[in-house]
Amino acid sequence: MVDPLTAARRLLGAQLEAGEAAGEVSATIVEVEAYGGPHDGPWPDPASHSFRGPNGRNVVMFGPAGRLYTYRSHGIHVCANVVCGPVGTAAAVLLRAAAIEEGVGLARARRGAAVRGRALARGPGNLCSALAITMDDYGTDLFDPSSRVRLRLGAAPAVADGPRVGVSQAADRAWRFWLADRPEVSAYRRSPRAPAHGTSD
DNA sequence: GGTAAGATCAGC
DNA sequence: CTGATCTTACCT
C-alpha cells in the first residue's frame, strides 16, 4: 500500500473491526477518498490536511502506513483515515461509508433507533460514530491484532470513482472511490466554497 | 492572544 | 439552507 489512489481502491471491500474483544462491530468499507500531501511531495493536494507540512494535528500522516489518522470535524464529529505512503511522505485515505456486518444492534444503539440500516455508517462522521472511533484512537496501528480498531484487507470488486465531497480545494479531482451498486454510499455534495466547476485543480 | 475556517450532520 | 460546536493553524 503506497500511493493514496492505489490504497483507496485497495481499501474498498476491506473489513473494518472495532471493539475491545473479538470485534464488537465489523463493517465492509464501501466508500473512500484519497488525500495527498504537501506541494513539494509526490502527491500535492491542497485539499489535504497535510498540504502545509507536518503539524500537531496531522503528524501521523507523515508516519508509517497502516495507522489511523483521526480528526475532529466542525467541532462535533470525528472522521477516520488510513495512513498510506512511505515514512516522511504524507498521504491518507478517508473512510466515508461502510456496511455494518456484525454488531448492527450496537451500531444502531450508538446512532439512534430510527436510523436505517444502510445509513448506520454512511458519511465519515457517522461511520466513526457507529464504530465508536474517537480521537483516543489517533495513531492506532490498524494491523496490530491487539488494537481497538483493526483492518483486514480483501479483494476489491467493481469500483466507481468521482470527485471528493465537501472539499473547497482541488474539488474536481476524481479521488473518491466506492463500490458499485451499494446503497450505503453517500450522495455527492460539492463544497459551497469550491470555485465553479472546472476551475479548481 | 484573537480569529476564521472547516474532508459534517440533522433538522426545518 | 441553516445552525451546532470546537480544535487548530496562522496571524498580529
Coordinates of C-alpha atoms (C1' of nucleotides) in Angstrom, one line a residue:
Chain A
M1 CA 0.0 0.0 0.0
V2 CA 1.8 3.1 -1.2
D3 CA 0.2 5.9 -3.2
P4 CA -3.2 7.1 -1.9
L5 CA -5.1 6.3 -5.1
T6 CA -4.0 2.6 -5.1
A7 CA -4.6 2.5 -1.3
A8 CA -8.1 3.9 -1.7
R9 CA -9.0 1.2 -4.2
R10 CA -7.4 -1.5 -2.1
L11 CA -9.4 -0.4 1.0
L12 CA -12.8 -0.9 -0.7
G13 CA -14.3 -4.2 0.3
A14 CA -11.9 -4.4 3.3
Q15 CA -13.2 -5.3 6.7
L16 CA -13.0 -2.7 9.5
E17 CA -13.4 -4.0 13.0
A18 CA -13.8 -2.0 16.2
G19 CA -14.1 -3.3 19.8
E20 CA -12.1 -4.4 22.8
A21 CA -12.9 -8.1 22.4
A22 CA -13.1 -10.0 19.1
G23 CA -14.7 -7.2 17.2
E24 CA -17.8 -5.7 18.7
V25 CA -18.7 -4.1 15.3
S26 CA -17.4 -5.1 11.9
A27 CA -18.1 -3.4 8.6
T28 CA -17.2 -3.6 5.0
I29 CA -15.7 -0.4 3.6
V30 CA -17.8 0.8 0.6
E31 CA -16.7 4.4 0.0
V32 CA -13.4 6.2 0.5
E33 CA -11.5 9.3 -0.6
A34 CA -7.8 9.7 -1.3
Y35 CA -5.8 12.6 0.1
G36 CA -2.2 13.5 -0.8
G37 CA 0.4 15.7 0.9
P38 CA 2.5 18.9 0.6
H39 CA 3.1 20.8 -2.6
D40 CA 6.7 19.6 -2.8
G41 CA 5.8 15.9 -2.4
P42 CA 4.8 13.2 -4.9
W43 CA 1.0 13.8 -4.4
P44 CA 0.5 17.6 -4.0
D45 CA -3.0 18.1 -2.6
P46 CA -4.3 21.5 -1.5
A47 CA -7.4 19.7 0.0
S48 CA -5.3 17.6 2.4
H49 CA -4.7 18.5 6.0
S50 CA -1.0 17.7 5.4
F51 CA -0.6 20.2 2.5
R52 CA 1.2 22.8 4.5
G53 CA 3.6 20.3 6.1
P54 CA 3.6 18.4 9.4
N55 CA 1.9 20.0 12.5
G56 CA 0.4 18.8 15.8
R57 CA -2.8 17.6 14.2
N58 CA -1.5 15.8 11.1
V59 CA 1.9 14.3 12.2
V60 CA 0.6 10.7 12.0
M61 CA 0.0 11.2 8.3
F62 CA 3.8 11.6 7.9
G63 CA 4.5 8.4 9.7
P64 CA 4.3 4.7 8.7
A65 CA 1.4 3.4 6.7
G66 CA -1.4 1.4 8.3
R67 CA -2.0 3.9 11.1
L68 CA -5.3 5.6 11.9
Y69 CA -5.5 9.4 11.4
T70 CA -8.5 10.8 13.2
Y71 CA -9.5 14.4 13.3
R72 CA -12.5 16.4 14.6
S73 CA -14.7 18.0 12.1
H74 CA -16.7 21.2 12.8
G75 CA -16.1 20.7 16.5
I76 CA -18.6 17.8 16.6
H77 CA -17.8 14.8 14.5
V78 CA -14.8 12.5 14.3
C79 CA -13.5 11.3 10.9
A80 CA -11.1 8.5 10.3
N81 CA -8.3 8.0 7.7
V82 CA -5.9 5.2 6.9
V83 CA -2.4 6.5 6.6
C84 CA -0.5 5.3 3.5
G85 CA 2.7 6.3 1.7
P86 CA 6.3 5.8 2.9
V87 CA 7.5 7.3 6.2
G88 CA 8.2 11.0 5.8
T89 CA 5.7 11.4 3.0
A90 CA 2.1 12.3 3.9
A91 CA -0.9 10.5 2.3
A92 CA -4.1 9.0 3.6
V93 CA -7.5 7.6 2.7
L94 CA -10.6 9.0 4.3
L95 CA -13.2 6.3 5.2
R96 CA -16.5 7.8 4.0
A97 CA -19.0 4.9 4.3
A98 CA -19.3 1.3 5.4
A99 CA -21.8 -1.5 5.5
I100 CA -22.2 -2.9 9.1
E101 CA -21.9 -6.7 9.1
E102 CA -21.7 -7.7 12.7
G103 CA -22.9 -5.6 15.7
V104 CA -25.8 -3.9 13.9
G105 CA -27.7 -3.6 17.2
L106 CA -24.8 -1.9 18.9
A107 CA -24.3 0.4 15.9
R108 CA -27.9 1.4 16.0
A109 CA -27.8 2.0 19.7
R110 CA -25.0 4.5 19.1
R111 CA -26.6 6.1 16.1
G112 CA -30.2 6.1 17.0
A113 CA -33.1 3.7 16.8
A114 CA -34.7 5.5 13.8
V115 CA -31.6 5.2 11.6
R116 CA -32.0 2.9 8.6
G117 CA -29.6 0.0 8.3
R118 CA -27.9 1.3 5.1
A119 CA -27.3 4.7 6.8
L120 CA -25.7 3.5 10.0
A121 CA -22.2 4.1 8.8
R122 CA -22.9 6.4 5.8
G123 CA -20.8 9.5 6.0
P124 CA -17.4 9.8 7.6
G125 CA -18.8 11.2 10.9
N126 CA -21.5 8.6 11.1
L127 CA -19.0 5.8 10.3
C128 CA -16.9 6.7 13.3
S129 CA -20.0 7.1 15.5
A130 CA -21.3 3.6 14.6
L131 CA -17.9 2.0 15.2
A132 CA -17.2 4.2 18.3
I133 CA -14.0 5.5 16.8
T134 CA -12.8 8.6 18.8
M135 CA -9.8 10.9 19.0
D136 CA -8.4 8.4 21.5
D137 CA -7.8 6.1 18.5
Y138 CA -5.5 8.6 16.9
G139 CA -2.3 6.9 15.6
T140 CA -3.6 3.3 16.2
D141 CA -1.9 0.6 14.3
L142 CA -4.7 -0.9 12.3
F143 CA -2.8 -4.1 11.6
D144 CA -2.0 -4.9 15.2
P145 CA -4.4 -7.6 16.4
S146 CA -4.4 -6.1 19.8
S147 CA -5.6 -2.7 18.6
R148 CA -9.1 -1.5 19.4
V149 CA -9.6 -0.7 15.7
R150 CA -8.4 -3.2 13.1
L151 CA -8.3 -3.6 9.4
R152 CA -8.5 -6.8 7.2
L153 CA -7.8 -6.3 3.5
G154 CA -9.7 -8.2 0.9
A155 CA -10.1 -8.2 -2.9
A156 CA -12.0 -5.3 -4.4
P157 CA -14.8 -5.9 -6.8
A158 CA -16.2 -3.3 -9.3
V159 CA -15.1 0.2 -8.3
A160 CA -16.5 3.5 -9.4
D161 CA -14.9 6.9 -9.0
G162 CA -15.8 10.6 -8.9
P163 CA -15.0 14.0 -7.2
R164 CA -14.4 14.3 -3.5
V165 CA -17.2 15.5 -1.2
G166 CA -17.1 18.8 0.6
V167 CA -13.6 20.0 -0.3
S168 CA -13.1 23.6 -1.4
Q169 CA -9.7 22.9 -3.0
A170 CA -9.0 20.6 -5.9
A171 CA -12.7 20.0 -6.0
D172 CA -12.7 18.5 -9.5
R173 CA -10.2 15.7 -8.7
A174 CA -11.9 12.2 -9.1
W175 CA -10.2 11.0 -5.9
R176 CA -13.3 9.5 -4.3
F177 CA -13.9 5.7 -4.9
W178 CA -16.8 3.5 -4.0
L179 CA -18.2 0.0 -4.5
A180 CA -20.7 0.0 -7.4
D181 CA -24.3 -0.9 -6.5
R182 CA -24.0 -0.2 -2.8
P183 CA -26.9 1.6 -1.0
E184 CA -24.6 2.7 1.8
V185 CA -22.6 5.1 -0.4
S186 CA -23.3 8.7 0.4
A187 CA -24.6 11.3 -2.0
Y188 CA -22.2 13.7 -3.7
R189 CA -22.3 17.2 -2.4
R190 CA -19.8 19.8 -3.8
S191 CA -18.5 22.3 -1.2
P192 CA -20.3 25.7 -1.4
R193 CA -16.8 27.2 -1.0
A194 CA -15.4 25.4 -4.0
P195 CA -14.9 27.5 -7.2
A196 CA -17.1 27.0 -10.2
H197 CA -16.8 23.5 -11.8
G198 CA -13.7 23.0 -13.9
T199 CA -11.9 26.0 -12.3
S200 CA -10.4 24.1 -9.4
D201 CA -7.3 22.0 -9.5
Chain B
dG1 C1' -3.9 36.2 22.4
dG2 C1' -7.5 36.6 18.8
dT3 C1' -9.7 34.9 14.9
dA4 C1' -11.5 32.4 10.9
dA5 C1' -12.3 28.3 8.5
dG6 C1' -13.6 23.7 8.3
dA7 C1' -12.5 16.2 4.5
dT8 C1' -20.1 17.1 8.8
dC9 C1' -24.7 16.2 10.1
dA10 C1' -29.6 16.7 11.3
dG11 C1' -33.5 19.3 11.3
dC12 C1' -36.6 22.8 9.4
Chain C
dC1 C1' -30.4 26.1 3.9
dT2 C1' -29.1 26.7 8.4
dG3 C1' -27.0 26.2 13.0
dA4 C1' -24.4 23.5 16.2
dT5 C1' -19.9 23.4 18.5
dC6 C1' -14.7 23.3 19.0
dT7 C1' -9.9 22.5 17.5
dT8 C1' -6.1 24.1 15.1
dA9 C1' -3.4 26.9 12.5
dC10 C1' -2.0 31.1 11.3
dC11 C1' -1.9 35.7 12.1
dT12 C1' -0.8 40.2 15.0

